[in-house]
Short mmCIF file of C-alpha atoms and ligand atoms in Angstrom, two decimals:
data_model
loop_
_atom_site.label_atom_id
_atom_site.label_comp_id
_atom_site.label_asym_id
_atom_site.label_seq_id
_atom_site.Cartn_x
_atom_site.Cartn_y
_atom_site.Cartn_z
CA MET O 1 11.31 -23.97 2.17
CA LEU O 2 14.43 -21.29 2.10
CA ASN O 3 17.56 -22.96 0.24
CA ASP O 4 21.05 -22.24 1.20
CA GLN O 5 21.35 -20.36 -2.52
CA MET O 6 18.59 -18.30 -2.07
CA ARG O 7 19.63 -17.73 1.73
CA ASN O 8 23.02 -16.35 0.90
CA ILE O 9 21.25 -13.89 -1.88
CA VAL O 10 18.73 -12.77 0.46
CA GLN O 11 21.28 -11.83 3.09
CA GLN O 12 23.95 -10.92 0.81
CA MET O 13 22.68 -8.62 -2.23
CA PRO O 14 22.63 -5.01 -0.98
CA LYS O 15 19.55 -3.63 -0.13
CA ALA O 16 18.27 0.57 1.22
CA GLU O 17 15.90 0.54 4.07
CA LEU O 18 13.01 2.81 4.20
CA HIS O 19 10.75 2.03 6.26
CA ILE O 20 12.74 2.65 9.93
CA HIS O 21 11.13 3.97 12.97
CA ILE O 22 14.73 4.87 15.16
CA GLU O 23 12.67 4.62 17.86
CA GLY O 24 11.20 1.01 17.56
CA SER O 25 15.28 -0.12 17.28
CA LEU O 26 15.82 0.44 20.90
CA GLU O 27 16.52 -3.07 22.48
CA PRO O 28 15.48 -3.76 25.25
CA GLU O 29 18.81 -4.03 26.82
CA LEU O 30 19.49 -0.82 25.58
CA ILE O 31 17.14 0.60 27.35
CA PHE O 32 17.67 -0.49 30.54
CA ALA O 33 21.41 0.71 30.38
CA LEU O 34 20.47 3.70 29.57
CA ALA O 35 17.81 3.71 32.19
CA GLN O 36 20.21 3.35 34.35
CA ARG O 37 22.37 5.36 32.86
CA ASN O 38 19.80 8.54 33.08
CA GLY O 39 17.80 7.73 36.63
CA VAL O 40 14.76 6.80 35.16
CA SER O 41 12.90 4.25 36.43
CA LEU O 42 10.83 1.46 34.49
CA ALA O 43 8.15 -0.27 34.87
CA TYR O 44 9.27 -3.66 34.24
CA GLY O 45 12.09 -5.63 36.59
CA SER O 46 14.31 -7.32 34.49
CA VAL O 47 15.11 -6.92 30.19
CA ASP O 48 13.24 -10.26 29.61
CA GLU O 49 10.48 -9.36 32.42
CA LEU O 50 10.34 -5.94 28.89
CA ARG O 51 10.61 -8.46 26.28
CA ALA O 52 7.83 -10.92 27.63
CA ALA O 53 5.54 -7.63 27.61
CA TYR O 54 6.31 -7.52 23.69
CA ALA O 55 3.02 -9.63 22.98
CA PHE O 56 0.57 -7.60 21.43
CA SER O 57 -3.16 -8.14 20.19
CA ASP O 58 -2.71 -4.61 17.10
CA LEU O 59 -1.28 -1.28 17.04
CA GLN O 60 -2.44 0.32 20.25
CA SER O 61 -1.08 -2.38 22.50
CA PHE O 62 2.31 -2.02 20.83
CA LEU O 63 2.25 2.01 20.59
CA ASP O 64 2.25 1.79 24.68
CA ILE O 65 4.71 -0.16 25.19
CA TYR O 66 7.22 1.35 22.26
CA TYR O 67 6.39 5.25 23.71
CA ALA O 68 7.26 3.85 27.23
CA GLY O 69 10.23 2.33 26.02
CA ALA O 70 11.24 5.97 24.44
CA SER O 71 10.83 7.48 28.06
CA VAL O 72 14.99 6.40 28.59
CA LEU O 73 16.40 8.81 25.66
CA LEU O 74 17.06 12.03 27.32
CA LYS O 75 20.11 13.36 26.34
CA GLU O 76 21.96 13.46 23.01
CA GLN O 77 24.41 11.10 23.77
CA ASP O 78 21.08 8.71 23.96
CA PHE O 79 19.78 9.61 20.50
CA TYR O 80 23.43 9.14 18.96
CA ASP O 81 23.91 5.38 20.66
CA MET O 82 20.83 4.44 19.68
CA THR O 83 20.85 5.36 16.02
CA MET O 84 24.25 4.16 16.03
CA ALA O 85 23.36 0.65 17.60
CA TYR O 86 20.98 0.71 14.63
CA LEU O 87 23.24 1.62 11.76
CA VAL O 88 26.19 -0.88 12.85
CA ARG O 89 23.55 -3.66 12.98
CA SER O 90 22.11 -2.58 8.87
CA HIS O 91 25.25 -2.79 8.05
CA ALA O 92 25.80 -6.56 9.18
CA ASP O 93 22.60 -6.75 7.07
CA ASN O 94 24.55 -5.79 3.86
CA VAL O 95 21.84 -2.59 4.23
CA ARG O 96 23.89 0.13 2.37
CA HIS O 97 20.55 2.85 2.32
CA ALA O 98 18.73 3.94 5.10
CA GLU O 99 16.03 6.39 5.04
CA ILE O 100 15.17 6.95 9.30
CA PHE O 101 12.33 8.23 10.84
CA PHE O 102 12.21 9.94 14.09
CA ASP O 103 9.62 11.20 15.94
CA PRO O 104 10.54 14.52 18.03
CA GLN O 105 6.91 14.98 19.64
CA THR O 106 7.91 11.72 21.76
CA HIS O 107 10.59 13.33 22.83
CA THR O 108 9.53 17.43 23.04
CA ALA O 109 6.13 16.35 25.09
CA ARG O 110 8.54 15.45 27.59
CA GLY O 111 10.81 18.24 27.91
CA VAL O 112 13.87 16.72 26.00
CA PRO O 113 14.57 19.78 23.14
CA PHE O 114 14.20 19.37 19.52
CA GLU O 115 18.04 20.05 18.75
CA THR O 116 19.20 17.70 21.26
CA VAL O 117 16.89 15.01 19.44
CA ILE O 118 18.68 15.92 16.00
CA ASN O 119 21.63 16.50 16.62
CA GLY O 120 22.10 12.88 18.50
CA ILE O 121 20.79 10.99 15.51
CA TRP O 122 21.89 13.27 12.72
CA ARG O 123 25.30 12.98 14.45
CA ALA O 124 25.17 9.22 14.14
CA CYS O 125 24.37 8.70 10.49
CA GLN O 126 27.41 11.65 9.79
CA ASP O 127 29.71 8.94 11.80
CA GLY O 128 28.04 5.40 10.78
CA PRO O 129 28.51 2.88 8.19
CA ILE O 130 26.10 3.34 5.63
CA SER O 131 24.25 5.78 3.84
CA ALA O 132 21.84 7.45 5.83
CA THR O 133 18.65 10.24 5.86
CA LEU O 134 15.89 11.58 8.52
CA ILE O 135 12.75 11.35 7.95
CA MET O 136 10.62 13.47 10.52
CA CYS O 137 7.01 11.78 11.55
CA PHE O 138 4.51 13.71 12.56
CA LEU O 139 2.26 12.11 15.31
CA ARG O 140 -1.38 11.53 14.39
CA HIS O 141 -2.95 10.90 17.17
CA LEU O 142 -1.81 14.89 18.32
CA SER O 143 -3.66 17.55 16.78
CA GLU O 144 -1.99 19.66 13.30
CA ASP O 145 -1.36 22.59 15.51
CA ASP O 146 0.85 20.63 17.23
CA ALA O 147 2.76 19.33 13.96
CA ILE O 148 2.93 22.77 12.42
CA ALA O 149 4.68 24.07 15.81
CA THR O 150 7.22 20.89 15.60
CA LEU O 151 7.60 21.89 12.19
CA GLU O 152 8.63 25.45 12.92
CA GLU O 153 10.57 23.52 15.94
CA ALA O 154 12.53 22.40 12.99
CA LEU O 155 13.11 24.42 10.61
CA PRO O 156 16.29 25.75 12.03
CA PHE O 157 17.45 21.86 11.37
CA ARG O 158 16.09 21.52 7.48
CA ASP O 159 18.64 21.01 6.13
CA LYS O 160 19.05 17.56 7.87
CA ILE O 161 15.70 16.63 7.22
CA ILE O 162 15.80 15.06 3.98
CA GLY O 163 11.09 15.00 4.68
CA VAL O 164 8.48 14.03 6.62
CA GLY O 165 6.20 11.72 7.54
CA LEU O 166 2.90 10.57 9.37
CA ASP O 167 3.04 7.94 11.88
CA SER O 168 1.32 6.62 15.28
CA SER O 169 -2.45 5.48 15.50
CA GLU O 170 -3.82 5.17 12.15
CA ARG O 171 -8.22 4.86 12.63
CA GLY O 172 -9.45 7.83 13.28
CA HIS O 173 -6.63 10.01 12.39
CA PRO O 174 -7.49 10.29 8.62
CA PRO O 175 -4.40 11.61 6.53
CA GLU O 176 -6.11 14.73 5.63
CA LYS O 177 -6.69 15.57 9.26
CA PHE O 178 -2.81 16.94 8.86
CA THR O 179 -3.45 18.78 5.19
CA ARG O 180 -1.90 22.35 5.92
CA VAL O 181 0.76 20.95 7.56
CA PHE O 182 1.52 18.84 4.92
CA GLU O 183 1.55 21.15 2.02
CA ARG O 184 3.47 23.90 4.04
CA CYS O 185 6.37 20.64 3.86
CA ARG O 186 6.00 20.72 0.38
CA GLN O 187 6.26 24.63 -0.23
CA LEU O 188 9.88 24.19 1.14
CA GLY O 189 10.73 21.16 -0.68
CA LEU O 190 10.59 18.37 1.78
CA ARG O 191 9.70 14.63 0.88
CA LEU O 192 6.75 13.75 1.03
CA VAL O 193 5.75 10.07 2.93
CA ALA O 194 2.60 9.13 5.39
CA HIS O 195 1.66 5.54 6.92
CA ALA O 196 -1.53 4.43 5.39
CA GLY O 197 -3.05 1.14 5.19
CA GLU O 198 -1.64 -0.59 7.73
CA GLU O 199 -4.80 -0.57 9.59
CA GLY O 200 -7.17 1.92 8.06
CA PRO O 201 -8.85 1.25 5.24
CA PRO O 202 -8.35 1.61 1.33
CA ALA O 203 -9.41 5.19 1.64
CA TYR O 204 -6.83 6.36 3.34
CA ILE O 205 -4.05 5.90 1.11
CA GLU O 206 -6.37 7.60 -1.60
CA THR O 207 -6.22 10.95 0.68
CA ALA O 208 -2.54 10.35 1.45
CA LEU O 209 -2.17 10.16 -2.11
CA ASP O 210 -4.75 12.78 -3.33
CA VAL O 211 -5.09 15.37 -0.31
CA LEU O 212 -1.17 15.25 1.15
CA ASN O 213 0.48 14.37 -1.87
CA VAL O 214 3.25 12.41 -0.70
CA GLU O 215 4.90 10.33 -2.65
CA ARG O 216 5.45 6.93 -1.00
CA ILE O 217 2.77 5.12 0.99
CA ASP O 218 4.17 3.47 4.19
CA HIS O 219 2.77 0.11 4.80
CA GLY O 220 -0.24 -0.26 2.48
CA VAL O 221 -1.07 -4.18 2.68
CA ARG O 222 -4.72 -2.95 2.41
CA CYS O 223 -4.71 -2.02 -0.52
CA LEU O 224 -5.71 -5.16 -2.54
CA GLU O 225 -9.11 -4.25 -0.57
CA SER O 226 -9.92 -2.50 -3.62
CA PRO O 227 -8.68 -3.03 -7.13
CA GLU O 228 -9.25 0.53 -8.75
CA LEU O 229 -6.29 1.76 -6.36
CA THR O 230 -4.19 -1.22 -6.73
CA ALA O 231 -4.08 -0.69 -10.20
CA ARG O 232 -3.49 3.10 -9.62
CA LEU O 233 -0.59 2.36 -7.66
CA ALA O 234 0.60 -0.04 -9.80
CA LYS O 235 0.27 2.86 -13.04
CA GLU O 236 1.72 5.30 -10.91
CA GLN O 237 4.38 3.04 -9.61
CA ILE O 238 3.86 4.45 -6.26
CA ALA O 239 6.40 2.29 -3.74
CA LEU O 240 4.54 0.32 -0.63
CA THR O 241 7.44 -0.19 2.36
CA VAL O 242 6.16 -3.12 3.04
CA CYS O 243 7.13 -4.17 6.84
CA PRO O 244 6.04 -8.56 7.17
CA LEU O 245 7.11 -9.31 10.70
CA SER O 246 5.46 -6.43 12.25
CA ASN O 247 2.23 -7.03 10.19
CA ILE O 248 2.17 -10.54 12.34
CA LYS O 249 3.17 -9.03 15.20
CA LEU O 250 0.33 -6.52 14.49
CA ARG O 251 -1.69 -8.95 13.34
CA VAL O 252 -2.72 -7.22 10.25
CA PHE O 253 -1.95 -10.47 8.65
CA GLY O 254 -2.67 -13.87 10.91
CA GLU O 255 0.10 -15.45 9.59
CA MET O 256 3.43 -15.86 7.36
CA GLU O 257 2.08 -17.71 4.62
CA ALA O 258 -0.54 -15.46 4.35
CA HIS O 259 1.36 -12.33 3.90
CA ASN O 260 -0.15 -10.60 -0.17
CA LEU O 261 3.57 -9.04 -0.92
CA VAL O 262 3.67 -12.08 -3.60
CA THR O 263 0.08 -10.68 -4.88
CA LEU O 264 1.64 -6.90 -4.00
CA LEU O 265 4.88 -7.37 -6.89
CA ASP O 266 2.96 -9.28 -9.31
CA ALA O 267 0.91 -6.99 -9.81
CA GLY O 268 3.47 -4.68 -10.57
CA LEU O 269 3.62 -2.14 -7.61
CA VAL O 270 6.87 -1.19 -5.87
CA ALA O 271 6.35 -3.02 -2.90
CA THR O 272 9.62 -2.65 -0.50
CA VAL O 273 10.81 -4.49 2.35
CA ASN O 274 11.70 -3.02 5.78
CA SER O 275 11.74 -3.85 9.50
CA ASP O 276 9.32 -1.19 10.72
CA ASP O 277 10.85 -1.58 14.71
CA PRO O 278 13.08 -3.90 14.18
CA ALA O 279 13.79 -4.24 18.68
CA TYR O 280 10.01 -5.07 19.18
CA PHE O 281 8.89 -7.47 16.50
CA GLY O 282 11.75 -10.06 16.12
CA GLY O 283 14.41 -9.02 13.86
CA TYR O 284 16.21 -6.31 11.52
CA MET O 285 16.16 -6.37 7.91
CA ASN O 286 17.48 -10.08 6.58
CA ASP O 287 14.83 -11.23 9.40
CA ASN O 288 11.85 -9.84 7.45
CA PHE O 289 13.81 -10.94 4.33
CA LEU O 290 14.27 -14.50 5.13
CA ALA O 291 10.34 -14.56 6.72
CA VAL O 292 9.14 -13.77 3.63
CA PHE O 293 10.91 -16.09 1.58
CA ASP O 294 10.94 -18.96 4.08
CA ALA O 295 6.64 -18.88 4.37
CA LEU O 296 5.96 -17.64 0.40
CA PRO O 297 6.45 -18.51 -2.83
CA LEU O 298 9.19 -15.99 -3.40
CA THR O 299 11.66 -16.38 -6.25
CA ALA O 300 15.12 -15.00 -7.15
CA ALA O 301 13.23 -12.93 -9.69
CA HIS O 302 11.37 -11.75 -6.72
CA ALA O 303 14.91 -10.60 -4.24
CA ARG O 304 16.20 -9.13 -7.51
CA GLN O 305 13.54 -6.77 -7.47
CA LEU O 306 13.01 -6.23 -4.12
CA ALA O 307 16.66 -4.58 -3.88
CA ARG O 308 15.85 -2.85 -6.58
CA ASN O 309 12.52 -1.36 -5.61
CA SER O 310 14.67 -0.26 -3.02
CA PHE O 311 17.11 1.97 -4.31
CA THR O 312 14.53 2.89 -7.29
CA ALA O 313 11.75 3.93 -4.41
CA SER O 314 14.74 6.20 -1.99
CA PHE O 315 15.02 9.82 -1.58
CA LEU O 316 18.45 9.31 -3.10
CA ALA O 317 19.82 11.54 -6.09
CA PRO O 318 20.04 10.14 -8.99
CA GLU O 319 23.09 9.43 -9.48
CA ALA O 320 23.67 7.70 -5.94
CA LYS O 321 20.92 5.55 -7.12
CA ARG O 322 21.95 5.04 -10.41
CA ALA O 323 25.32 3.21 -8.74
CA PHE O 324 23.47 1.21 -5.68
CA LEU O 325 21.07 0.45 -9.03
CA ALA O 326 24.40 -0.87 -10.65
CA GLU O 327 25.51 -2.78 -7.86
CA VAL O 328 22.39 -4.64 -7.31
CA ASP O 329 23.02 -5.88 -11.09
CA GLN O 330 26.35 -6.64 -10.67
CA PHE O 331 25.39 -8.55 -7.34
CA PHE O 332 22.87 -11.12 -9.29
CA ALA O 333 24.51 -11.24 -12.58
CA SER O 334 27.91 -12.44 -10.40
CA ALA O 335 25.42 -14.86 -8.74
CA SER O 336 23.60 -16.66 -11.46
CA ALA O 337 27.08 -16.98 -13.52
CA GLY O 338 28.57 -18.88 -9.86
CA ASN O 339 29.01 -22.84 -10.36
CA ASN O 340 25.78 -23.05 -8.58
CA ALA O 341 23.74 -20.53 -10.59
CA ILE O 342 20.31 -20.02 -9.34
CA ILE O 343 18.52 -17.59 -11.79
N1 ADE B 1 5.20 4.22 14.98
C1 ADE B 1 6.44 3.47 15.02
N2 ADE B 1 6.22 2.16 14.61
C2 ADE B 1 4.43 2.08 13.49
C3 ADE B 1 3.52 1.50 12.51
N3 ADE B 1 4.07 0.25 12.94
N4 ADE B 1 2.59 2.20 12.31
C4 ADE B 1 2.45 3.66 13.13
N5 ADE B 1 3.22 4.02 13.76
C5 ADE B 1 4.20 3.73 14.15
ZN1 ZN B 2 6.29 2.23 10.95
#
């Protein structure tokens, strides 16, 4: 059980979020407000009815509702409002920096221009209360040609994107399906990440590393099924962006007590805690931290490691990274020097 001191530590410590799909931050209330603003009709009669539909059995059952929710996003201001709501909410959780995924194909397939999507999200990142950068994700259930066409559309906005990722339905869509487009992105100097080992096997983590040359693995929790891969991830200090509440809602683990986060950390892996799709999975960053610290034997040393990992694994410039890491160290030094020292 989580005591008050640990609760305060995990809530107040500075942290970075590295795995957040901005379309997954769209709260039911905002979905309804945008539907009304844009004259879009929804299959659900009320906010409560929509929320009641958030009972998922696996990744695909979630994705079906997630793509339906995104259908209310039509204008640049809609993308701005969604992103600003996330940034303000994350600021309250002491998130200092976020690397935000967005799924342009979800919108361009509906006739929303690419520039509408990126300009709205990017402008909010400029105006928001925390540091934020953008990672454009390709939908892996679509073809590589579709991903290449999306990259072409993104080229005029190259300076607004720090990297690219790979998301959507994992099973049956291995990373190697996107070899050419990731190679082009690498040549363009974009940073590379991919979802792998969420529902898919450890082999997908290996091909994401060896064929796509990604620098971080999103989720990656199934790596423990392969001792060789686990040892490699620890040796090469490849970060995993773990999303605990997501893993429970999508039944990757039966219950939080069975989550493997402690094992990952104690094996020396650069694991981080993230929210994935906070509006759908029951919470933002601190909800995720509190859930794992409540259910698992995690210590203040683990909290410090998780906060440090989040900045170490980020795509921030070295100087900014050093400054945030110094902030984390200062926070924990103060916490351990207080009257009720916990470390
Ligand atoms: N898109 C949004 N959330 C996702 C997840 N958890 N896995 C794959 N694709 C996603
Ligand atoms: Zn994700």
